[in-house]
Coordinates of C-alpha atoms in Angstrom, one line a residue:
Chain A
X1 CA 36.2 -4.7 11.7
X2 CA 33.6 -2.9 13.1
X3 CA 32.9 -4.0 16.6
X4 CA 29.5 -3.4 18.3
X5 CA 27.3 -3.9 21.1
X6 CA 23.4 -4.2 20.6
X7 CA 21.3 -2.8 23.5
X8 CA 17.5 -3.8 23.8
X9 CA 15.6 -7.0 22.7
X10 CA 12.9 -6.1 20.7
X11 CA 12.3 -6.5 16.8
X12 CA 14.5 -4.1 15.6
X13 CA 17.6 -4.9 18.1
X14 CA 16.7 -8.8 16.9
X15 CA 16.7 -8.2 13.3
X16 CA 20.1 -5.9 13.4
X17 CA 21.4 -8.7 15.7
X18 CA 20.9 -11.4 12.7
X19 CA 22.2 -8.8 9.9
X20 CA 25.1 -7.7 11.9
X21 CA 25.9 -11.5 12.9
X22 CA 26.0 -12.5 9.1
X23 CA 28.0 -9.5 8.1
X24 CA 31.7 -10.4 7.5
X25 CA 33.0 -7.2 8.7
X26 CA 31.0 -6.6 11.8
X27 CA 31.8 -8.8 14.9
X28 CA 28.8 -8.3 18.1
X29 CA 31.1 -7.9 21.3
X30 CA 27.6 -8.2 23.2
X31 CA 24.1 -8.2 23.4
X32 CA 22.6 -6.3 26.2
X33 CA 19.1 -6.3 27.9
X34 CA 17.8 -5.6 30.8
X35 CA 15.1 -8.3 30.0
X36 CA 16.9 -10.8 28.6
X37 CA 14.5 -14.1 28.7
X38 CA 13.3 -13.2 24.9
X39 CA 16.8 -13.2 23.5
X40 CA 18.4 -16.3 25.8
X41 CA 18.0 -18.7 22.6
X42 CA 20.9 -16.7 20.9
X43 CA 23.4 -17.2 23.5
X44 CA 25.6 -19.8 21.7
X45 CA 26.2 -17.0 19.2
X46 CA 27.0 -13.8 21.0
X47 CA 27.6 -13.1 24.9
X48 CA 24.2 -11.7 26.3
X49 CA 24.2 -9.5 29.4
X50 CA 21.8 -8.0 31.5
X51 CA 24.5 -6.1 33.8
X52 CA 25.7 -2.9 32.2
X53 CA 28.8 -3.0 34.8
X54 CA 29.8 -6.3 32.4
X55 CA 29.6 -4.0 29.0
X56 CA 33.0 -4.7 26.8
X57 CA 34.6 -2.3 25.0
X58 CA 33.4 -1.9 21.1
X59 CA 33.5 0.5 18.4
X60 CA 29.8 1.5 18.4
X61 CA 26.8 0.9 21.1
X62 CA 23.5 0.5 19.2
X63 CA 20.5 1.7 21.6
X64 CA 17.4 -0.3 19.6
X65 CA 15.4 0.5 22.6
X66 CA 11.8 1.8 23.5
X67 CA 11.9 6.0 22.6
X68 CA 11.3 6.8 26.1
X69 CA 14.1 4.6 27.5
X70 CA 17.1 6.1 25.3
X71 CA 18.0 9.0 27.8
X72 CA 17.8 7.2 30.5
X73 CA 20.1 4.3 29.6
X74 CA 22.5 6.3 27.8
X75 CA 23.4 8.3 30.9
X76 CA 23.9 4.7 32.7
X77 CA 26.3 3.1 30.1
X78 CA 29.6 3.1 32.4
X79 CA 31.9 5.0 29.9
X80 CA 32.3 8.2 28.0
X81 CA 33.5 9.4 24.5
X82 CA 32.4 6.4 22.5
X83 CA 30.3 6.2 19.8
X84 CA 26.4 5.7 21.1
X85 CA 23.8 5.5 18.2
X86 CA 19.7 5.2 18.6
X87 CA 17.8 4.0 16.0
X88 CA 14.6 5.9 16.5
X89 CA 12.9 7.9 13.8
X90 CA 11.4 10.6 16.1
X91 CA 13.7 11.2 19.2
X92 CA 16.0 13.8 19.1
X93 CA 19.6 12.8 19.0
X94 CA 20.7 14.9 21.9
X95 CA 18.7 12.7 24.3
X96 CA 21.6 10.6 24.0
X97 CA 23.5 11.7 27.1
X98 CA 26.6 14.4 26.3
X99 CA 29.2 12.4 27.6
X100 CA 29.1 10.0 24.3
X101 CA 29.6 10.7 20.9
X102 CA 26.3 10.5 19.8
X103 CA 24.4 9.5 16.3
X104 CA 21.1 8.2 15.0
X105 CA 21.0 4.9 12.7
X106 CA 17.4 4.9 11.9
X107 CA 16.2 1.8 9.6
X108 CA 13.6 3.2 7.5
X109 CA 11.3 -0.1 7.3
X110 CA 8.6 -1.7 9.3
X111 CA 9.8 -5.1 11.7
X112 CA 7.9 -7.7 12.9
X113 CA 9.0 -10.7 14.6
X114 CA 7.3 -13.3 12.2
X115 CA 8.9 -11.9 9.0
X116 CA 12.5 -12.0 7.7
X117 CA 13.8 -8.9 6.6
X118 CA 16.6 -8.0 3.6
X119 CA 18.3 -5.1 4.7
X120 CA 19.0 -4.2 1.3
X121 CA 15.2 -2.8 1.3
X122 CA 16.2 -0.9 4.7
X123 CA 17.3 2.4 3.9
X124 CA 19.5 3.5 6.8
X125 CA 18.8 7.1 7.5
X126 CA 22.2 8.3 9.5
X127 CA 22.4 11.9 11.6
X128 CA 25.6 12.8 14.0
X129 CA 26.6 15.6 15.8
X130 CA 29.8 15.7 14.7
X131 CA 30.3 14.3 10.8
X132 CA 33.3 12.8 11.7
X133 CA 31.2 10.1 13.3
X134 CA 29.4 9.5 9.7
X135 CA 31.7 7.0 8.1
X136 CA 31.9 4.4 10.4
X137 CA 27.8 4.5 10.5
X138 CA 28.0 4.3 6.8
X139 CA 30.1 1.2 7.2
X140 CA 27.9 -0.5 9.3
X141 CA 24.9 -0.2 7.4
X142 CA 26.9 -1.0 4.3
X143 CA 28.3 -4.0 5.9
X144 CA 24.4 -5.4 6.0
X145 CA 23.7 -4.3 2.4
X146 CA 21.6 -1.4 3.1
X147 CA 21.5 2.1 1.1
X148 CA 22.2 4.9 3.7
X149 CA 20.9 8.4 3.6
X150 CA 22.4 11.8 6.0
X151 CA 19.5 13.3 7.0
X152 CA 19.3 16.3 9.7
X153 CA 16.6 16.1 12.4
X154 CA 14.1 17.8 10.3
X155 CA 14.2 15.6 8.1
X156 CA 14.3 12.5 10.0
X157 CA 11.4 13.5 11.8
X158 CA 9.1 14.2 8.7
X159 CA 10.3 10.7 7.6
X160 CA 9.1 9.3 10.6
X161 CA 5.9 10.7 10.3
X162 CA 5.5 10.3 6.8
X163 CA 6.2 6.2 7.2
X164 CA 3.3 6.6 9.6
X165 CA 1.3 7.6 6.4
X166 CA 2.3 5.3 4.4
X167 CA 2.6 2.3 6.7
X168 CA 0.3 2.2 9.8
X169 CA -2.6 4.4 8.1
X170 CA -2.2 2.4 4.7
X171 CA -2.4 -0.9 6.8
X172 CA -5.7 0.2 8.3
X173 CA -6.9 1.0 4.9
X174 CA -6.5 -2.7 4.3
X175 CA -8.1 -3.5 7.8
X176 CA -11.0 -1.5 6.4
X177 CA -10.9 -3.5 3.1
X178 CA -11.1 -6.8 5.0
X179 CA -14.1 -5.7 7.3
X180 CA -16.4 -4.2 4.2
X181 CA -15.6 -7.1 2.0
X182 CA -16.1 -9.7 5.1
X183 CA -19.3 -7.7 5.8
X184 CA -20.7 -9.3 2.6
X185 CA -19.2 -12.6 2.7
X186 CA -16.9 -11.4 -0.2
X187 CA -13.0 -12.8 0.0
X188 CA -10.7 -10.0 1.2
X189 CA -7.9 -12.3 -0.7
X190 CA -9.1 -11.0 -4.2
X191 CA -7.8 -7.6 -3.3
X192 CA -4.4 -8.7 -2.4
X193 CA -3.0 -8.2 -6.3
X194 CA -4.7 -4.7 -6.3
X195 CA -2.8 -4.0 -2.9
X196 CA 0.4 -5.2 -4.5
X197 CA 0.0 -3.4 -7.8
X198 CA -0.9 0.0 -6.2
X199 CA 2.3 0.0 -4.4
X200 CA 4.4 -1.4 -6.8
X201 CA 2.9 1.5 -9.3
X202 CA 4.6 4.2 -7.3
X203 CA 8.0 2.8 -7.3
X204 CA 8.2 4.6 -10.8
X205 CA 5.5 6.6 -11.0
X206 CA 4.8 9.5 -8.6
X207 CA 1.4 9.2 -6.6
X208 CA 0.3 12.0 -8.3
X209 CA 0.4 10.5 -11.7
X210 CA -0.7 6.9 -10.6
X211 CA -4.3 8.1 -8.7
X212 CA -7.2 6.9 -10.2
X213 CA -11.0 6.3 -9.4
X214 CA -14.2 8.2 -8.8
X215 CA -12.6 10.8 -6.6
X216 CA -10.1 11.7 -8.9
X217 CA -12.5 11.7 -11.7
X218 CA -14.8 13.8 -9.6
X219 CA -17.5 11.1 -10.4
X220 CA -20.6 11.9 -7.9
X221 CA -22.9 9.2 -8.9
X222 CA -20.1 6.5 -7.7
X223 CA -19.2 8.5 -4.9
X224 CA -22.9 8.7 -3.5
X225 CA -23.5 4.8 -4.1
X226 CA -20.3 4.0 -2.3
X227 CA -21.6 6.0 0.8
X228 CA -24.9 4.9 0.6
X229 CA -23.5 1.0 1.1
X230 CA -20.9 2.0 3.9
X231 CA -22.7 0.9 7.0
X232 CA -20.0 2.1 9.6
X233 CA -20.2 5.5 10.1
X234 CA -16.6 5.7 10.8
X235 CA -15.8 4.4 7.5
X236 CA -18.4 7.0 6.1
X237 CA -15.9 9.6 7.8
X238 CA -12.5 8.0 6.5
X239 CA -14.3 7.8 2.9
X240 CA -15.5 11.3 2.7
X241 CA -12.0 12.8 4.0
X242 CA -9.9 10.9 1.7
X243 CA -12.2 11.5 -0.8
X244 CA -12.0 15.8 -0.2
X245 CA -8.3 14.9 0.0
X246 CA -8.1 13.5 -3.4
X247 CA -10.2 16.1 -4.9
X248 CA -7.9 18.8 -3.1
X249 CA -4.9 17.2 -4.7
X250 CA -6.1 17.0 -8.5
X251 CA -8.2 20.0 -8.4
X252 CA -12.3 19.8 -9.2
X253 CA -13.1 18.6 -12.6
X254 CA -15.0 21.4 -14.8
X255 CA -18.1 19.7 -16.2
Chain B
X1 CA -12.5 -21.0 -29.6
X2 CA -14.4 -18.0 -28.1
X3 CA -15.1 -15.3 -30.5
X4 CA -15.7 -11.6 -29.0
X5 CA -15.9 -8.1 -30.0
X6 CA -14.7 -5.6 -27.7
X7 CA -16.5 -2.4 -27.2
X8 CA -14.5 0.7 -25.7
X9 CA -11.5 2.1 -26.1
X10 CA -10.1 3.4 -22.7
X11 CA -7.7 1.6 -20.2
X12 CA -9.5 -1.4 -19.4
X13 CA -10.7 -2.2 -22.9
X14 CA -7.0 -1.7 -24.2
X15 CA -5.9 -4.1 -21.7
X16 CA -8.2 -6.4 -22.5
X17 CA -7.4 -6.3 -26.2
X18 CA -3.9 -7.0 -25.9
X19 CA -4.3 -10.0 -23.6
X20 CA -7.1 -11.7 -25.6
X21 CA -5.1 -10.7 -28.7
X22 CA -2.5 -13.1 -27.3
X23 CA -4.7 -15.9 -25.7
X24 CA -4.6 -19.2 -28.0
X25 CA -8.4 -19.9 -27.5
X26 CA -9.5 -16.6 -28.1
X27 CA -10.3 -14.7 -31.2
X28 CA -11.4 -11.0 -31.6
X29 CA -13.8 -10.5 -34.4
X30 CA -13.8 -6.6 -34.1
X31 CA -13.1 -3.7 -31.8
X32 CA -15.8 -1.0 -31.7
X33 CA -15.6 2.4 -30.3
X34 CA -17.6 5.5 -30.8
X35 CA -14.1 7.6 -31.1
X36 CA -11.5 5.2 -32.8
X37 CA -8.9 7.9 -33.1
X38 CA -6.8 6.2 -29.8
X39 CA -7.1 2.8 -31.1
X40 CA -6.5 3.1 -34.9
X41 CA -2.7 1.7 -34.4
X42 CA -4.0 -1.4 -33.7
X43 CA -5.9 -1.8 -36.9
X44 CA -3.4 -4.2 -38.8
X45 CA -4.3 -6.4 -35.6
X46 CA -8.2 -6.2 -35.5
X47 CA -10.9 -4.7 -37.5
X48 CA -11.8 -1.3 -35.9
X49 CA -14.9 0.1 -36.6
X50 CA -17.2 2.9 -35.1
X51 CA -20.2 2.2 -36.5
X52 CA -22.5 -0.3 -35.0
X53 CA -24.5 -1.4 -37.6
X54 CA -21.2 -3.1 -39.2
X55 CA -20.9 -5.1 -35.9
X56 CA -20.0 -8.9 -36.2
X57 CA -21.5 -12.1 -34.9
X58 CA -19.5 -13.5 -31.9
X59 CA -19.8 -15.3 -28.9
X60 CA -19.5 -12.4 -26.1
X61 CA -19.5 -8.6 -26.5
X62 CA -17.8 -6.9 -23.7
X63 CA -18.8 -3.6 -22.6
X64 CA -15.7 -2.0 -21.5
X65 CA -16.7 1.6 -21.1
X66 CA -17.8 4.2 -18.8
X67 CA -20.3 3.2 -16.1
X68 CA -23.0 5.7 -17.5
X69 CA -22.7 4.7 -21.0
X70 CA -23.5 1.0 -20.2
X71 CA -27.2 0.9 -20.5
X72 CA -27.7 2.9 -23.7
X73 CA -24.9 1.1 -25.8
X74 CA -26.6 -2.1 -24.5
X75 CA -29.8 -1.1 -26.1
X76 CA -28.3 0.2 -29.4
X77 CA -26.5 -3.1 -30.2
X78 CA -28.5 -4.4 -33.4
X79 CA -29.2 -7.7 -32.3
X80 CA -30.8 -9.9 -29.1
X81 CA -30.0 -13.1 -26.9
X82 CA -25.9 -13.0 -27.1
X83 CA -24.0 -13.0 -24.6
X84 CA -23.2 -9.2 -23.5
X85 CA -21.0 -8.2 -20.2
X86 CA -19.8 -5.3 -18.9
X87 CA -16.9 -4.8 -16.7
X88 CA -17.8 -2.1 -14.1
X89 CA -17.4 -3.0 -10.4
X90 CA -20.3 -0.8 -9.4
X91 CA -22.9 -0.7 -12.2
X92 CA -26.0 -3.4 -12.1
X93 CA -26.1 -6.4 -14.3
X94 CA -29.8 -5.2 -15.0
X95 CA -28.3 -2.1 -16.8
X96 CA -27.6 -4.2 -19.4
X97 CA -30.7 -4.3 -22.1
X98 CA -32.8 -7.2 -21.2
X99 CA -32.8 -8.4 -24.9
X100 CA -29.4 -9.8 -24.2
X101 CA -27.9 -12.4 -22.2
X102 CA -26.2 -10.6 -19.4
X103 CA -23.1 -10.9 -17.5
X104 CA -20.5 -8.8 -15.5
X105 CA -16.6 -9.6 -16.0
X106 CA -15.1 -7.4 -13.4
X107 CA -11.3 -7.5 -13.4
X108 CA -10.2 -6.2 -9.6
X109 CA -7.2 -4.6 -10.4
X110 CA -5.7 -1.3 -11.5
X111 CA -5.0 0.0 -15.0
X112 CA -3.0 2.7 -16.4
X113 CA -1.8 3.3 -19.9
X114 CA 1.7 3.3 -18.7
X115 CA 1.9 0.1 -17.0
X116 CA 1.7 -3.2 -18.6
X117 CA -0.4 -5.7 -16.7
X118 CA 0.2 -9.4 -16.2
X119 CA -3.3 -10.8 -16.0
X120 CA -2.3 -13.7 -13.9
X121 CA -2.4 -10.8 -11.2
X122 CA -6.1 -9.7 -12.0
X123 CA -8.7 -11.5 -10.3
X124 CA -12.0 -11.5 -12.4
X125 CA -15.3 -11.2 -10.7
X126 CA -17.9 -13.4 -12.7
X127 CA -21.5 -12.3 -12.1
X128 CA -24.4 -13.9 -14.2
X129 CA -28.4 -14.0 -14.3
X130 CA -28.5 -17.0 -16.0
X131 CA -25.6 -19.3 -14.3
X132 CA -25.5 -21.6 -17.5
X133 CA -23.5 -18.2 -19.0
X134 CA -21.0 -18.4 -16.2
X135 CA -19.0 -21.5 -17.9
X136 CA -18.1 -19.2 -21.0
X137 CA -17.2 -16.4 -19.0
X138 CA -14.8 -18.4 -16.8
X139 CA -13.2 -19.9 -19.9
X140 CA -12.5 -16.4 -21.2
X141 CA -10.9 -15.0 -18.1
X142 CA -8.7 -18.5 -17.6
X143 CA -7.6 -17.9 -21.5
X144 CA -5.9 -14.8 -20.3
X145 CA -4.4 -16.5 -17.3
X146 CA -6.7 -15.0 -14.8
X147 CA -7.9 -16.2 -11.3
X148 CA -11.7 -16.0 -11.3
X149 CA -14.7 -15.9 -8.6
X150 CA -18.2 -16.1 -8.7
X151 CA -19.4 -13.0 -6.9
X152 CA -23.1 -12.0 -6.4
X153 CA -24.2 -8.1 -7.1
X154 CA -23.9 -7.2 -3.3
X155 CA -20.4 -9.1 -3.0
X156 CA -19.2 -7.1 -6.4
X157 CA -20.3 -3.9 -5.0
X158 CA -18.5 -3.9 -1.9
X159 CA -15.0 -5.1 -3.7
X160 CA -15.3 -1.8 -5.6
X161 CA -16.0 -0.3 -2.5
X162 CA -13.0 -1.9 -0.8
X163 CA -10.9 -1.4 -3.9
X164 CA -11.6 2.1 -3.5
X165 CA -9.7 2.0 0.1
X166 CA -6.8 -0.3 -0.6
X167 CA -6.2 1.7 -3.9
X168 CA -7.1 4.9 -4.5
X169 CA -6.8 6.0 -1.0
X170 CA -3.9 4.2 0.0
X171 CA -2.3 6.2 -3.0
X172 CA -3.5 9.5 -1.5
X173 CA -1.7 8.3 1.7
X174 CA 1.6 7.7 -0.7
X175 CA 1.0 11.5 -1.9
X176 CA 0.5 12.9 1.3
X177 CA 3.7 11.0 2.1
X178 CA 5.3 12.6 -0.4
X179 CA 4.0 15.9 0.6
X180 CA 5.3 15.8 3.9
X181 CA 9.1 14.6 3.1
X182 CA 9.1 17.2 0.1
X183 CA 8.1 20.1 2.5
X184 CA 11.6 19.6 4.4
X185 CA 13.6 18.4 1.5
X186 CA 13.8 14.6 2.6
X187 CA 13.3 12.3 -0.4
X188 CA 10.2 10.2 -1.1
X189 CA 12.1 7.8 -2.2
X190 CA 13.5 6.4 1.0
X191 CA 9.8 5.4 1.8
X192 CA 9.0 3.3 -1.2
X193 CA 10.9 0.1 0.4
X194 CA 8.2 0.6 3.3
X195 CA 5.7 1.4 0.9
X196 CA 6.5 -2.2 -0.9
X197 CA 6.8 -3.9 2.5
X198 CA 3.7 -2.9 3.7
X199 CA 1.6 -4.1 0.8
X200 CA 3.9 -7.6 1.3
X201 CA 3.0 -7.9 4.4
X202 CA -0.6 -8.7 4.4
X203 CA -0.3 -11.0 1.3
X204 CA 0.5 -13.7 4.1
X205 CA -0.9 -11.6 7.4
X206 CA -3.9 -10.4 7.9
X207 CA -3.9 -6.3 8.2
X208 CA -4.6 -6.9 11.9
X209 CA -2.0 -8.7 12.6
X210 CA 0.4 -6.8 10.4
X211 CA -0.4 -3.2 12.1
X212 CA 2.4 -1.9 14.3
X213 CA 3.0 2.1 15.3
X214 CA 2.4 4.7 17.6
X215 CA -1.5 4.5 17.2
X216 CA -1.7 0.9 18.2
X217 CA 0.9 1.4 21.0
X218 CA -1.5 4.2 22.3
X219 CA 1.9 6.2 22.1
X220 CA 0.3 10.0 23.2
X221 CA 3.5 11.4 23.3
X222 CA 5.0 10.5 19.3
X223 CA 1.2 11.4 18.1
X224 CA 1.6 14.5 20.0
X225 CA 4.9 15.1 17.9
X226 CA 3.5 14.2 14.7
X227 CA 0.2 16.3 15.2
X228 CA 2.7 19.1 16.1
X229 CA 4.9 18.2 13.0
X230 CA 2.0 18.6 10.7
X231 CA 1.0 22.2 8.8
X232 CA -1.6 21.4 7.1
X233 CA -4.8 21.3 8.7
X234 CA -6.1 18.6 6.4
X235 CA -3.2 16.6 7.1
X236 CA -3.9 16.8 10.4
X237 CA -7.3 15.5 10.1
X238 CA -6.5 12.4 8.4
X239 CA -3.7 11.7 10.9
X240 CA -6.7 12.1 14.0
X241 CA -9.0 10.2 11.8
X242 CA -6.8 7.1 11.0
X243 CA -5.3 6.8 14.2
X244 CA -8.6 7.0 15.9
X245 CA -9.8 4.3 13.8
X246 CA -6.5 2.3 14.4
X247 CA -7.1 2.5 18.3
X248 CA -10.8 1.8 17.4
X249 CA -9.7 -1.3 16.1
X250 CA -6.7 -2.7 18.4
X251 CA -8.5 -1.5 21.4
X252 CA -7.2 1.1 24.2
X253 CA -4.1 -0.1 25.7
X254 CA -4.3 -0.7 29.1
X255 CA -1.6 1.2 31.3

């Protein structure tokens, strides 16, 4: 049995709470937040505190809080030599106060209030300073069904950066698709199967092999038509830059 | 029973052949291609021809060929007043020779040789000049299990343009994710669940509501870290442009 205290009350903290709460070999000793108003509804399932002086002993303390708050909260924790993890993709493990055993438990997934999460689809990237700390972190991830991967700091940081490309930026392309279709009264819904298929395709095929379309074909005529259709200069800029990027990746087709 | 002749031997033609061949109320009278070498293996299932003078009578002729070839091939067809459809997202229905009844059967999906296609996930965008032609085109789509949508020329063109954003450009962002992770020996595979979840999320939620991340939060510190991490100037340009785009969509967070 692994005992944990969760610190934080955002999306990641809440989804972790739900997952650990269901896990057979994990017990949540407490859930701390500076501002407990959003999580008081869970007080029948766990002890909720907003006072650090009341914090109990546990095997693992998980700081699922905003990047900027990690360093300070870790310093305020009224104990030493316990395993303290943060869940951030971009913050150094050394930002955690050195009085603790330090590590990272970075769930590589998008979390939102609305959507339920199956942790089987959430790879946990594990980083430690002392490798002796790794097994318990791995057990914690396995207890909620997550695959795990040991990564170093550089790898975690590029994974976080790459996640911005494949998640935030991709979602913005969906948004632009939405804007473009709506501008002519066409239905964005018609694009949804394509969006899903595009994501499914690269589960088995490399993005390089999965690519199709006018930029890859170097189909100047279609590219010209598309640029003419785009009314928003900002959309035009994105079209041009990503078309250039695809051409760059796939070489210039010899005519 | 609807009789069809398929013209063309690319991905769309091949996937349409397979789907129509399985459909109960469709009979494929012939499959024509100028170059039949890649489709001769199907000659036990259908009559394959490369000579237009041998073309048989049918209810519908489907030109699943490259955009540039549609106009010329439609002119060469040795008959008149029959229903002739093309499958292109960007070519005008008027590019088909006016001696025919003309229409568009545009499957809004990505097709590749490798991947099997379930036409239940392929919306067919239908366009006609004479609306009397629409019901048979709709029946043809329904016969392979596809949802259908009547669209006008402008709507079809913006759907094709939006498809480039949500498919080709999105796939290029996956490619960049691949390049960035590989540069540090991190595994692109770790991003695959995130890629799938990002696409699933917008099946129910608008892309606007689904957005998260540093650009939406106006998190300057993380954005600065990311730009510093990016070694390729081209990746930097894309990061900056899409970050600006997200900020534009979501407004500047007041601090």
